[in-house]
């Protein structure tokens, strides 16, 4: 058994106090950790659990009290159990990236990988510690690795970075340390379902230019219960935040829930032919921390002749943290990374990324670093255009044409004031000091030939009143509202028009 003496490696805190639950401190009672868990804990145990939750972003207190070999339900589509795979498949290196992970969660990931991957296919497990400060990830982790390797010599390799590199460069570090023909790059807070490896390895063996993602289920960060997610493709928005998508229509027409799902991008964890990953350019190591690298990889693979797919028969459960490690300014890193992707791969559509982040294309104030090597990679691989990608791979992605301007609306007489969402409970717009973030950013306006459009939100005025409100853009255009609401057109000269009536923005708010 993996780390049979796990109990000696985790903190000893009683699950329950010797009395009833007393009144919790405000900071404890307000925590999302205790929304569905922990009612029977003593005040002291709740304080300890909260401190651990703040460190890890999930319920590591509970994790320390669960077996590392806990069973999880088989959530694969029924047809997966009847599929046979070639007896000869390539071997696999599994790479886990972590920084200050809870030891019990990391050990559960390792245990799950060992016990769900056929022995002859699992060549090695590589642990990349991206400069953790957590003490239990030092001697205690060394002991666990030694114990595993006592039973299966050389199976687990532990590599510690001398400085923090971030998730992106850590994944490349894991790839460089691997030796199997196929490499799986995963977070270190996952649990593998039965039969996950064979379908992935078979697909890559058929075509080495495929990058494959498993289908993901959720491990709830508070209760650590498994939550089944529907089968999905993986895509992104114009800020390059990843998102789940409905599978394409072509997948549904097959009426086969086990069929691979064509995917425009990758959520983050993926499996790839080791040599092909190098040929295609690995990950962009000019990016910082993480965010956007998975989207860039998906775009690059498609534009440069490969493919990306999600396999319903390969399921992995993943903890979605309540908060992320590495940095409190993640958004700034994702923005910088997104602009690198835009400048290298998106051609004339790069405008959409700048627009989504609400920053100017000229003098953006964001130093994206040197992208000359990535542009040279694109030329060397003779990659297709981003327009081709949108038309053929990601037609669901909304594009904006004939765009004259974008951004927040400022008051020309008092430029420090911007159009703001105002109090959410009444949806009434106001003028407020400009700050460029939500709720002003969410109400930013894109102007197309004199017409305004911001996804679902429009500003309108009832004809029998003076109050302006935000509403769904479709609603005022319906017959029910046609005679009782006024839609305003926004012009570049800082005024709005309703029919033949021209009014200054300052008059309206």
Tab-separated table of C-alpha atoms in Angstrom:
chain	number	residue	atom	x	y	z
A	1	UNK	CA	0.000	0.000	0.000
A	2	UNK	CA	1.085	3.530	-0.748
A	3	UNK	CA	2.223	5.300	2.398
A	4	UNK	CA	0.495	2.930	4.809
A	5	UNK	CA	1.686	5.182	7.593
A	6	UNK	CA	-0.059	8.219	6.128
A	7	UNK	CA	-1.555	8.952	9.529
A	8	UNK	CA	1.920	9.744	10.797
A	9	UNK	CA	2.376	12.320	8.067
A	10	UNK	CA	-0.709	14.434	8.691
A	11	UNK	CA	-1.722	16.761	11.441
A	12	UNK	CA	-3.478	15.330	14.472
A	13	UNK	CA	-6.614	17.371	15.148
A	14	UNK	CA	-9.799	15.826	16.587
A	15	UNK	CA	-12.765	15.678	14.249
A	16	UNK	CA	-15.194	16.610	17.014
A	17	UNK	CA	-15.075	18.504	20.230
A	18	UNK	CA	-16.382	17.148	23.497
A	19	UNK	CA	-19.401	19.402	23.434
A	20	UNK	CA	-21.900	20.939	21.067
A	21	UNK	CA	-21.034	23.415	18.359
A	22	UNK	CA	-20.563	26.822	19.900
A	23	UNK	CA	-21.029	30.165	18.203
A	24	UNK	CA	-18.332	30.440	15.543
A	25	UNK	CA	-16.238	33.482	14.944
A	26	UNK	CA	-17.550	35.723	12.109
A	27	UNK	CA	-14.569	34.963	9.872
A	28	UNK	CA	-15.216	31.254	10.301
A	29	UNK	CA	-18.981	31.288	9.898
A	30	UNK	CA	-18.691	33.413	6.745
A	31	UNK	CA	-16.322	30.985	5.036
A	32	UNK	CA	-17.673	28.957	2.101
A	33	UNK	CA	-15.877	25.949	3.587
A	34	UNK	CA	-18.648	25.528	6.146
A	35	UNK	CA	-21.643	25.985	3.846
A	36	UNK	CA	-22.166	22.220	3.463
A	37	UNK	CA	-19.616	20.715	5.821
A	38	UNK	CA	-18.273	20.877	9.351
A	39	UNK	CA	-21.366	21.438	11.463
A	40	UNK	CA	-20.200	18.900	14.038
A	41	UNK	CA	-16.708	20.331	14.504
A	42	UNK	CA	-15.580	21.978	17.700
A	43	UNK	CA	-14.621	25.668	17.502
A	44	UNK	CA	-10.932	24.760	17.688
A	45	UNK	CA	-11.253	22.202	14.894
A	46	UNK	CA	-13.103	24.734	12.756
A	47	UNK	CA	-10.295	27.238	13.231
A	48	UNK	CA	-7.708	24.660	12.202
A	49	UNK	CA	-9.793	23.545	9.215
A	50	UNK	CA	-10.252	27.140	8.079
A	51	UNK	CA	-6.534	27.872	8.320
A	52	UNK	CA	-5.757	24.803	6.229
A	53	UNK	CA	-8.472	25.766	3.734
A	54	UNK	CA	-6.967	29.226	3.354
A	55	UNK	CA	-3.596	27.637	2.610
A	56	UNK	CA	-4.777	25.128	0.018
A	57	UNK	CA	-8.051	26.355	-1.450
A	58	UNK	CA	-9.769	23.074	-0.577
A	59	UNK	CA	-10.656	21.050	2.510
A	60	UNK	CA	-7.264	19.576	3.337
A	61	UNK	CA	-8.445	19.019	6.927
A	62	UNK	CA	-10.992	16.509	5.636
A	63	UNK	CA	-8.565	15.099	3.071
A	64	UNK	CA	-6.135	14.175	5.847
A	65	UNK	CA	-8.877	11.995	7.324
A	66	UNK	CA	-9.869	10.184	4.140
A	67	UNK	CA	-8.052	7.063	2.902
A	68	UNK	CA	-5.592	7.674	0.087
A	69	UNK	CA	-7.060	4.670	-1.712
A	70	UNK	CA	-10.693	5.693	-1.446
A	71	UNK	CA	-12.874	4.244	-4.228
A	72	UNK	CA	-14.617	6.580	-6.651
A	73	UNK	CA	-17.646	5.736	-8.818
A	74	UNK	CA	-17.134	4.646	-12.410
A	75	UNK	CA	-18.681	7.541	-14.340
A	76	UNK	CA	-17.750	6.428	-17.839
A	77	UNK	CA	-20.505	6.027	-20.452
A	78	UNK	CA	-21.774	2.445	-20.458
A	79	UNK	CA	-20.317	1.643	-23.864
A	80	UNK	CA	-16.776	2.249	-22.638
A	81	UNK	CA	-16.760	-1.024	-20.739
A	82	UNK	CA	-17.192	-2.996	-23.965
A	83	UNK	CA	-14.360	-1.387	-25.931
A	84	UNK	CA	-11.161	-3.376	-26.376
A	85	UNK	CA	-7.790	-1.757	-26.999
A	86	UNK	CA	-4.561	-2.962	-28.626
A	87	UNK	CA	-2.421	-5.166	-26.416
A	88	UNK	CA	0.654	-3.170	-27.428
A	89	UNK	CA	0.368	0.463	-26.365
A	90	UNK	CA	3.099	3.048	-25.701
A	91	UNK	CA	4.322	3.569	-22.153
A	92	UNK	CA	3.377	6.625	-20.170
A	93	UNK	CA	5.105	9.172	-17.933
A	94	UNK	CA	2.675	10.896	-15.562
A	95	UNK	CA	3.842	14.330	-14.414
A	96	UNK	CA	2.273	16.009	-11.382
A	97	UNK	CA	2.956	19.733	-10.900
A	98	UNK	CA	2.430	21.220	-7.454
A	99	UNK	CA	3.308	24.036	-5.120
A	100	UNK	CA	2.308	23.831	-1.455
A	101	UNK	CA	-0.192	21.051	-2.152
A	102	UNK	CA	-1.672	19.216	0.824
A	103	UNK	CA	0.373	16.045	1.258
A	104	UNK	CA	-2.693	13.811	1.557
A	105	UNK	CA	-4.138	15.193	-1.697
A	106	UNK	CA	-0.840	14.673	-3.512
A	107	UNK	CA	-0.551	11.108	-2.190
A	108	UNK	CA	-4.119	10.354	-3.247
A	109	UNK	CA	-3.280	11.537	-6.776
A	110	UNK	CA	-0.206	9.278	-6.868
A	111	UNK	CA	-2.061	6.306	-5.404
A	112	UNK	CA	-4.915	6.741	-7.860
A	113	UNK	CA	-2.521	6.888	-10.819
A	114	UNK	CA	-0.697	3.721	-9.729
A	115	UNK	CA	-3.827	1.676	-9.120
A	116	UNK	CA	-5.774	2.668	-12.255
A	117	UNK	CA	-2.934	2.552	-14.792
A	118	UNK	CA	-1.841	-0.897	-16.016
A	119	UNK	CA	1.608	-1.669	-14.635
A	120	UNK	CA	3.143	-2.393	-18.031
A	121	UNK	CA	1.977	1.012	-19.336
A	122	UNK	CA	3.104	3.193	-16.420
A	123	UNK	CA	6.816	3.831	-16.800
A	124	UNK	CA	7.204	6.553	-14.180
A	125	UNK	CA	5.531	9.215	-12.076
A	126	UNK	CA	7.395	12.515	-11.941
A	127	UNK	CA	6.669	14.981	-9.141
A	128	UNK	CA	7.618	18.580	-9.907
A	129	UNK	CA	7.705	20.622	-6.703
A	130	UNK	CA	7.686	24.245	-7.814
A	131	UNK	CA	9.537	25.543	-4.744
A	132	UNK	CA	6.987	24.714	-2.041
A	133	UNK	CA	7.353	26.195	1.424
A	134	UNK	CA	5.053	23.636	3.078
A	135	UNK	CA	7.150	21.644	5.565
A	136	UNK	CA	5.185	18.409	5.114
A	137	UNK	CA	6.285	18.372	1.460
A	138	UNK	CA	9.912	17.990	2.500
A	139	UNK	CA	11.015	15.091	4.719
A	140	UNK	CA	7.556	13.540	4.908
A	141	UNK	CA	7.189	13.506	1.134
A	142	UNK	CA	10.709	12.101	0.783
A	143	UNK	CA	9.707	9.243	3.093
A	144	UNK	CA	6.610	8.482	1.031
A	145	UNK	CA	8.559	8.481	-2.235
A	146	UNK	CA	11.149	6.165	-0.679
A	147	UNK	CA	8.390	3.830	0.522
A	148	UNK	CA	6.787	3.624	-2.937
A	149	UNK	CA	10.111	3.007	-4.624
A	150	UNK	CA	10.887	0.249	-2.130
A	151	UNK	CA	8.001	-1.744	-3.622
A	152	UNK	CA	8.412	-0.546	-7.235
A	153	UNK	CA	12.008	0.652	-7.709
A	154	UNK	CA	12.412	3.877	-9.660
A	155	UNK	CA	8.698	4.434	-10.207
A	156	UNK	CA	8.481	7.877	-8.600
A	157	UNK	CA	10.941	10.707	-9.231
A	158	UNK	CA	10.827	13.872	-7.138
A	159	UNK	CA	12.265	17.060	-8.637
A	160	UNK	CA	12.371	20.254	-6.605
A	161	UNK	CA	12.824	23.639	-8.243
A	162	UNK	CA	15.299	25.959	-6.551
A	163	UNK	CA	13.050	28.892	-7.386
A	164	UNK	CA	9.395	29.181	-8.297
A	165	UNK	CA	8.900	28.898	-12.055
A	166	UNK	CA	5.114	28.909	-12.314
A	167	UNK	CA	2.851	26.219	-13.698
A	168	UNK	CA	3.714	26.781	-17.365
A	169	UNK	CA	7.472	26.395	-17.072
A	170	UNK	CA	6.992	23.632	-14.489
A	171	UNK	CA	5.068	21.579	-17.038
A	172	UNK	CA	7.910	21.983	-19.498
A	173	UNK	CA	10.307	20.989	-16.713
A	174	UNK	CA	8.255	17.840	-16.169
A	175	UNK	CA	8.328	17.035	-19.873
A	176	UNK	CA	12.126	17.430	-19.931
A	177	UNK	CA	12.417	15.021	-16.998
A	178	UNK	CA	10.216	12.364	-18.608
A	179	UNK	CA	11.419	9.402	-20.641
A	180	UNK	CA	8.315	7.501	-21.826
A	181	UNK	CA	7.027	7.917	-25.408
A	182	UNK	CA	3.840	9.574	-24.090
A	183	UNK	CA	3.660	12.230	-21.367
A	184	UNK	CA	0.619	13.113	-19.236
A	185	UNK	CA	0.784	16.545	-17.589
A	186	UNK	CA	-1.607	16.873	-14.652
A	187	UNK	CA	-2.344	18.933	-11.579
A	188	UNK	CA	-1.540	17.148	-8.327
A	189	UNK	CA	-5.112	17.214	-6.987
A	190	UNK	CA	-6.814	14.628	-9.195
A	191	UNK	CA	-8.229	11.117	-8.906
A	192	UNK	CA	-8.218	8.777	-11.904
A	193	UNK	CA	-11.178	6.667	-12.906
A	194	UNK	CA	-10.801	3.085	-13.960
A	195	UNK	CA	-9.653	2.483	-17.519
A	196	UNK	CA	-8.559	6.073	-18.106
A	197	UNK	CA	-5.184	5.396	-19.765
A	198	UNK	CA	-5.902	2.847	-22.496
A	199	UNK	CA	-8.280	4.956	-24.626
A	200	UNK	CA	-5.881	7.912	-24.544
A	201	UNK	CA	-2.824	5.866	-25.452
A	202	UNK	CA	-4.714	4.112	-28.252
A	203	UNK	CA	-5.750	7.425	-29.824
A	204	UNK	CA	-2.225	8.830	-29.655
A	205	UNK	CA	-0.804	5.600	-31.066
A	206	UNK	CA	-3.169	5.961	-34.049
A	207	UNK	CA	-2.058	9.555	-34.657
A	208	UNK	CA	0.863	11.084	-32.769
A	209	UNK	CA	-0.256	14.631	-33.688
A	210	UNK	CA	-3.308	14.309	-31.447
A	211	UNK	CA	-3.247	15.993	-28.075
A	212	UNK	CA	-5.806	14.338	-25.842
A	213	UNK	CA	-7.636	15.528	-22.762
A	214	UNK	CA	-9.616	13.299	-20.426
A	215	UNK	CA	-13.189	14.175	-19.532
A	216	UNK	CA	-13.251	15.932	-16.178
A	217	UNK	CA	-15.483	15.487	-13.173
A	218	UNK	CA	-15.391	17.760	-10.159
A	219	UNK	CA	-14.181	17.027	-6.651
A	220	UNK	CA	-15.993	19.569	-4.493
A	221	UNK	CA	-13.510	21.704	-2.616
A	222	UNK	CA	-15.470	21.601	0.652
A	223	UNK	CA	-16.881	18.074	0.978
A	224	UNK	CA	-14.441	16.351	-1.445
A	225	UNK	CA	-17.413	14.504	-2.919
A	226	UNK	CA	-17.378	13.653	-6.610
A	227	UNK	CA	-19.691	15.626	-8.875
A	228	UNK	CA	-20.302	14.245	-12.350
A	229	UNK	CA	-19.797	16.768	-15.126
A	230	UNK	CA	-21.512	16.408	-18.510
A	231	UNK	CA	-19.372	15.468	-21.491
A	232	UNK	CA	-17.893	18.634	-22.941
A	233	UNK	CA	-15.462	20.099	-25.388
A	234	UNK	CA	-13.037	22.734	-24.116
A	235	UNK	CA	-12.854	26.294	-25.408
A	236	UNK	CA	-12.225	29.857	-24.281
A	237	UNK	CA	-13.575	33.395	-24.284
A	238	UNK	CA	-11.829	36.443	-25.734
A	239	UNK	CA	-9.977	37.070	-22.469
A	240	UNK	CA	-8.607	33.554	-23.048
A	241	UNK	CA	-10.092	32.133	-19.873
A	242	UNK	CA	-10.867	28.484	-20.569
A	243	UNK	CA	-14.450	27.246	-20.506
A	244	UNK	CA	-16.453	24.095	-21.097
A	245	UNK	CA	-18.435	23.872	-24.344
A	246	UNK	CA	-21.202	21.668	-25.637
A	247	UNK	CA	-19.757	19.005	-27.927
A	248	UNK	CA	-20.020	19.974	-31.613
A	249	UNK	CA	-23.089	18.987	-33.612
A	250	UNK	CA	-21.109	16.376	-35.526
A	251	UNK	CA	-20.482	14.514	-32.267
A	252	UNK	CA	-24.160	14.428	-31.345
A	253	UNK	CA	-25.177	13.101	-34.770
A	254	UNK	CA	-23.055	9.991	-34.176
A	255	UNK	CA	-25.326	8.919	-31.300
A	256	UNK	CA	-22.259	7.384	-29.666
A	257	UNK	CA	-21.414	8.691	-26.203
A	258	UNK	CA	-18.003	6.982	-26.299
A	259	UNK	CA	-16.803	8.785	-29.438
A	260	UNK	CA	-13.938	11.309	-29.144
A	261	UNK	CA	-15.072	14.940	-28.899
A	262	UNK	CA	-13.298	17.434	-31.137
A	263	UNK	CA	-12.152	20.322	-28.932
A	264	UNK	CA	-11.005	23.845	-29.919
A	265	UNK	CA	-8.698	24.139	-26.889
A	266	UNK	CA	-7.525	22.479	-23.680
A	267	UNK	CA	-8.560	23.119	-20.094
A	268	UNK	CA	-5.050	22.457	-18.784
A	269	UNK	CA	-4.369	18.772	-18.100
A	270	UNK	CA	-3.514	16.792	-21.225
A	271	UNK	CA	-1.627	13.830	-22.676
A	272	UNK	CA	0.744	14.157	-25.635
A	273	UNK	CA	3.309	12.237	-27.662
A	274	UNK	CA	6.608	13.294	-26.114
A	275	UNK	CA	8.453	13.937	-29.379
A	276	UNK	CA	5.504	15.665	-31.058
A	277	UNK	CA	5.195	18.036	-28.102
A	278	UNK	CA	8.750	19.192	-28.775
A	279	UNK	CA	8.176	19.466	-32.519
A	280	UNK	CA	5.090	21.621	-32.022
A	281	UNK	CA	6.921	23.996	-29.654
A	282	UNK	CA	6.122	22.757	-26.119
A	283	UNK	CA	4.458	25.544	-24.125
A	284	UNK	CA	5.276	29.238	-24.434
A	285	UNK	CA	7.898	29.634	-21.699
A	286	UNK	CA	7.749	33.394	-22.177
A	287	UNK	CA	4.411	33.326	-20.388
A	288	UNK	CA	4.237	33.879	-16.635
A	289	UNK	CA	2.746	31.665	-13.896
A	290	UNK	CA	-0.258	30.145	-15.706
A	291	UNK	CA	-3.321	31.067	-17.723
A	292	UNK	CA	-3.645	31.204	-21.503
A	293	UNK	CA	-0.973	28.588	-22.206
A	294	UNK	CA	-3.568	25.852	-22.635
A	295	UNK	CA	-5.587	27.989	-25.047
A	296	UNK	CA	-2.441	28.878	-26.986
A	297	UNK	CA	-1.487	25.213	-27.264
A	298	UNK	CA	-4.901	24.251	-28.615
A	299	UNK	CA	-4.882	27.058	-31.185
A	300	UNK	CA	-1.320	26.254	-32.227
A	301	UNK	CA	-1.916	22.528	-32.620
A	302	UNK	CA	-4.984	23.046	-34.798
A	303	UNK	CA	-3.451	25.796	-36.934
A	304	UNK	CA	-0.250	23.814	-37.418
A	305	UNK	CA	-1.723	20.509	-38.578
A	306	UNK	CA	-2.536	18.590	-35.399
A	307	UNK	CA	-5.767	18.035	-33.504
A	308	UNK	CA	-7.195	18.224	-29.987
A	309	UNK	CA	-9.865	15.954	-28.575
A	310	UNK	CA	-11.580	14.994	-25.333
A	311	UNK	CA	-12.210	11.313	-24.604
A	312	UNK	CA	-15.449	10.349	-22.803
A	313	UNK	CA	-13.989	6.954	-21.810
A	314	UNK	CA	-11.045	8.566	-19.993
A	315	UNK	CA	-12.428	10.285	-16.907
A	316	UNK	CA	-10.477	12.100	-14.221
A	317	UNK	CA	-11.852	13.897	-11.177
A	318	UNK	CA	-10.216	17.233	-10.359
A	319	UNK	CA	-10.503	19.539	-7.361
A	320	UNK	CA	-11.660	22.981	-8.422
A	321	UNK	CA	-10.053	25.145	-5.777
A	322	UNK	CA	-11.918	27.935	-4.049
A	323	UNK	CA	-8.821	30.089	-4.597
A	324	UNK	CA	-5.645	29.616	-6.605
A	325	UNK	CA	-2.015	29.230	-5.522
A	326	UNK	CA	0.990	31.137	-6.871
A	327	UNK	CA	-0.217	34.720	-6.912
A	328	UNK	CA	-2.901	37.151	-5.820
A	329	UNK	CA	-2.519	39.062	-9.112
A	330	UNK	CA	-3.338	36.170	-11.423
A	331	UNK	CA	-5.501	38.321	-13.678
A	332	UNK	CA	-2.532	40.510	-14.627
A	333	UNK	CA	-0.504	37.446	-15.627
A	334	UNK	CA	-3.372	35.985	-17.649
A	335	UNK	CA	-3.824	39.326	-19.430
A	336	UNK	CA	-0.144	39.461	-20.362
A	337	UNK	CA	-0.189	35.853	-21.521
A	338	UNK	CA	-3.360	36.439	-23.537
A	339	UNK	CA	-1.768	39.349	-25.380
A	340	UNK	CA	1.208	37.153	-26.294
A	341	UNK	CA	-1.213	34.661	-27.835
A	342	UNK	CA	-3.053	37.433	-29.665
A	343	UNK	CA	0.101	38.938	-31.147
A	344	UNK	CA	1.478	35.615	-32.386
A	345	UNK	CA	-1.541	33.568	-33.449
A	346	UNK	CA	-4.678	35.656	-33.914
A	347	UNK	CA	-3.833	37.895	-36.884
A	348	UNK	CA	-6.500	40.588	-37.390
A	349	UNK	CA	-8.637	39.054	-34.633
A	350	UNK	CA	-6.145	40.089	-31.962
A	351	UNK	CA	-8.297	43.198	-31.553
A	352	UNK	CA	-10.868	41.037	-29.797
A	353	UNK	CA	-8.442	40.165	-27.003
A	354	UNK	CA	-7.505	43.790	-26.399
A	355	UNK	CA	-11.183	44.686	-26.459
A	356	UNK	CA	-12.091	41.931	-23.996
A	357	UNK	CA	-9.433	43.134	-21.554
A	358	UNK	CA	-10.533	46.732	-22.197
A	359	UNK	CA	-7.060	48.026	-23.040
A	360	UNK	CA	-5.842	49.982	-26.098
A	361	UNK	CA	-3.862	48.229	-28.808
A	362	UNK	CA	-1.371	51.068	-28.990
A	363	UNK	CA	0.539	51.869	-25.804
A	364	UNK	CA	-1.349	49.210	-23.860
A	365	UNK	CA	0.969	49.537	-20.885
A	366	UNK	CA	1.476	45.748	-20.851
A	367	UNK	CA	4.971	44.413	-21.524
A	368	UNK	CA	4.393	41.060	-23.215
A	369	UNK	CA	8.084	40.331	-23.668
A	370	UNK	CA	9.811	39.079	-26.804
A	371	UNK	CA	7.569	36.989	-29.075
A	372	UNK	CA	9.962	36.750	-32.025
A	373	UNK	CA	10.767	33.070	-31.358
A	374	UNK	CA	7.083	32.153	-31.226
A	375	UNK	CA	6.442	33.986	-34.494
A	376	UNK	CA	9.391	32.177	-36.053
A	377	UNK	CA	7.908	28.882	-34.819
A	378	UNK	CA	4.654	29.691	-36.596
A	379	UNK	CA	6.473	30.419	-39.849
A	380	UNK	CA	8.588	27.277	-39.550
A	381	UNK	CA	5.551	25.056	-38.973
A	382	UNK	CA	3.700	26.708	-41.896
A	383	UNK	CA	0.588	27.189	-39.796
A	384	UNK	CA	-2.855	28.233	-41.029
A	385	UNK	CA	-4.536	31.546	-40.229
A	386	UNK	CA	-6.654	32.257	-37.192
A	387	UNK	CA	-9.582	32.953	-39.529
A	388	UNK	CA	-9.291	29.346	-40.718
A	389	UNK	CA	-9.311	28.209	-37.087
A	390	UNK	CA	-12.481	30.171	-36.318
A	391	UNK	CA	-14.300	28.947	-39.423
A	392	UNK	CA	-13.329	25.294	-39.171
A	393	UNK	CA	-12.567	24.536	-35.518
A	394	UNK	CA	-14.307	27.122	-33.330
A	395	UNK	CA	-17.312	28.456	-35.296
A	396	UNK	CA	-19.186	28.944	-32.001
A	397	UNK	CA	-16.829	31.786	-31.076
A	398	UNK	CA	-18.567	35.122	-31.544
A	399	UNK	CA	-16.643	37.706	-33.552
A	400	UNK	CA	-17.166	41.443	-33.916
A	401	UNK	CA	-16.820	43.254	-37.230
A	402	UNK	CA	-17.149	46.893	-38.336
A	403	UNK	CA	-16.034	47.996	-34.891
A	404	UNK	CA	-15.368	51.707	-34.482
A	405	UNK	CA	-14.441	51.843	-30.800
A	406	UNK	CA	-14.583	49.977	-27.501
A	407	UNK	CA	-14.173	50.788	-23.843
A	408	UNK	CA	-15.966	52.471	-20.979
A	409	UNK	CA	-18.062	55.613	-21.470
A	410	UNK	CA	-16.503	58.716	-19.933
A	411	UNK	CA	-18.167	62.049	-19.227
A	412	UNK	CA	-16.578	64.648	-21.536
A	413	UNK	CA	-17.109	67.489	-19.050
A	414	UNK	CA	-15.762	65.494	-16.122
A	415	UNK	CA	-13.466	62.838	-17.627
A	416	UNK	CA	-12.849	61.297	-14.227
A	417	UNK	CA	-16.470	60.046	-14.271
A	418	UNK	CA	-17.555	56.912	-16.136
A	419	UNK	CA	-20.801	55.112	-16.822
A	420	UNK	CA	-21.152	52.548	-14.040
A	421	UNK	CA	-23.507	49.679	-13.319
A	422	UNK	CA	-24.696	51.277	-10.115
A	423	UNK	CA	-26.415	49.330	-7.322
A	424	UNK	CA	-27.108	45.810	-8.541
A	425	UNK	CA	-30.499	45.530	-6.874
A	426	UNK	CA	-32.189	48.128	-9.108
A	427	UNK	CA	-30.069	47.923	-12.311
A	428	UNK	CA	-29.851	51.715	-12.481
A	429	UNK	CA	-26.773	53.157	-14.242
A	430	UNK	CA	-24.871	55.984	-12.563
A	431	UNK	CA	-21.811	58.144	-13.134
A	432	UNK	CA	-18.942	57.069	-10.900
A	433	UNK	CA	-15.198	57.641	-10.603
A	434	UNK	CA	-13.460	55.755	-13.409
A	435	UNK	CA	-11.574	52.641	-12.343
A	436	UNK	CA	-11.743	50.376	-15.419
A	437	UNK	CA	-12.861	47.259	-13.575
A	438	UNK	CA	-16.160	45.589	-12.748
A	439	UNK	CA	-18.829	46.984	-12.746
A	440	UNK	CA	-17.585	49.549	-15.304
A	441	UNK	CA	-15.649	46.968	-17.255
A	442	UNK	CA	-18.702	44.703	-17.522
A	443	UNK	CA	-20.666	47.604	-18.986
A	444	UNK	CA	-18.014	48.594	-21.512
A	445	UNK	CA	-19.444	49.458	-24.907
A	446	UNK	CA	-18.482	48.277	-28.360
A	447	UNK	CA	-19.578	50.630	-31.153
A	448	UNK	CA	-20.313	49.228	-34.609
A	449	UNK	CA	-21.082	51.851	-37.239
A	450	UNK	CA	-23.007	53.956	-34.749
A	451	UNK	CA	-24.781	51.085	-32.968
A	452	UNK	CA	-23.877	49.871	-29.515
A	453	UNK	CA	-23.761	46.276	-28.385
A	454	UNK	CA	-22.431	44.657	-25.246
A	455	UNK	CA	-23.455	41.031	-25.301
A	456	UNK	CA	-26.694	40.856	-23.276
A	457	UNK	CA	-26.757	44.265	-21.565
A	458	UNK	CA	-28.405	47.415	-22.945
A	459	UNK	CA	-29.412	50.698	-21.338
A	460	UNK	CA	-33.011	51.773	-21.872
A	461	UNK	CA	-35.553	54.321	-20.620
A	462	UNK	CA	-39.277	53.951	-20.129
A	463	UNK	CA	-41.081	56.636	-22.175
A	464	UNK	CA	-43.248	57.608	-19.213
A	465	UNK	CA	-40.333	58.176	-16.853
A	466	UNK	CA	-36.813	59.529	-16.493
A	467	UNK	CA	-35.067	56.501	-14.989
A	468	UNK	CA	-32.567	54.538	-17.031
A	469	UNK	CA	-31.964	50.857	-16.431
A	470	UNK	CA	-29.794	47.970	-17.590
A	471	UNK	CA	-31.668	45.091	-19.169
A	472	UNK	CA	-31.244	42.237	-21.599
A	473	UNK	CA	-30.872	43.767	-25.065
A	474	UNK	CA	-33.539	41.471	-26.486
A	475	UNK	CA	-36.281	42.394	-24.028
A	476	UNK	CA	-36.997	46.025	-25.098
A	477	UNK	CA	-37.176	44.923	-28.741
A	478	UNK	CA	-39.955	42.438	-28.068
A	479	UNK	CA	-43.480	43.449	-28.937
A	480	UNK	CA	-44.391	43.711	-25.275
A	481	UNK	CA	-41.906	46.541	-24.738
A	482	UNK	CA	-41.896	48.158	-28.177
A	483	UNK	CA	-44.088	51.155	-27.321
A	484	UNK	CA	-43.001	51.597	-23.729
A	485	UNK	CA	-39.201	51.534	-23.880
A	486	UNK	CA	-36.563	53.616	-25.610
A	487	UNK	CA	-33.338	52.124	-26.971
A	488	UNK	CA	-30.396	54.493	-27.220
A	489	UNK	CA	-27.726	54.525	-29.896
A	490	UNK	CA	-24.284	55.570	-28.695
A	491	UNK	CA	-22.216	57.823	-30.935
A	492	UNK	CA	-18.494	58.445	-30.851
A	493	UNK	CA	-19.074	62.131	-30.088
A	494	UNK	CA	-20.167	61.423	-26.509
A	495	UNK	CA	-23.884	61.733	-27.036
A	496	UNK	CA	-26.748	59.314	-27.291
A	497	UNK	CA	-29.655	59.300	-29.709
A	498	UNK	CA	-33.140	57.915	-29.207
A	499	UNK	CA	-34.961	58.243	-32.507
A	500	UNK	CA	-34.607	61.918	-33.478
A	501	UNK	CA	-33.777	63.122	-29.964
A	502	UNK	CA	-30.123	63.872	-29.286
A	503	UNK	CA	-29.167	64.014	-25.610
A	504	UNK	CA	-25.878	64.332	-23.761
A	505	UNK	CA	-24.903	61.468	-21.501
A	506	UNK	CA	-24.545	63.954	-18.645
A	507	UNK	CA	-28.231	64.861	-19.028
A	508	UNK	CA	-29.354	61.289	-18.652
A	509	UNK	CA	-27.712	60.312	-15.387
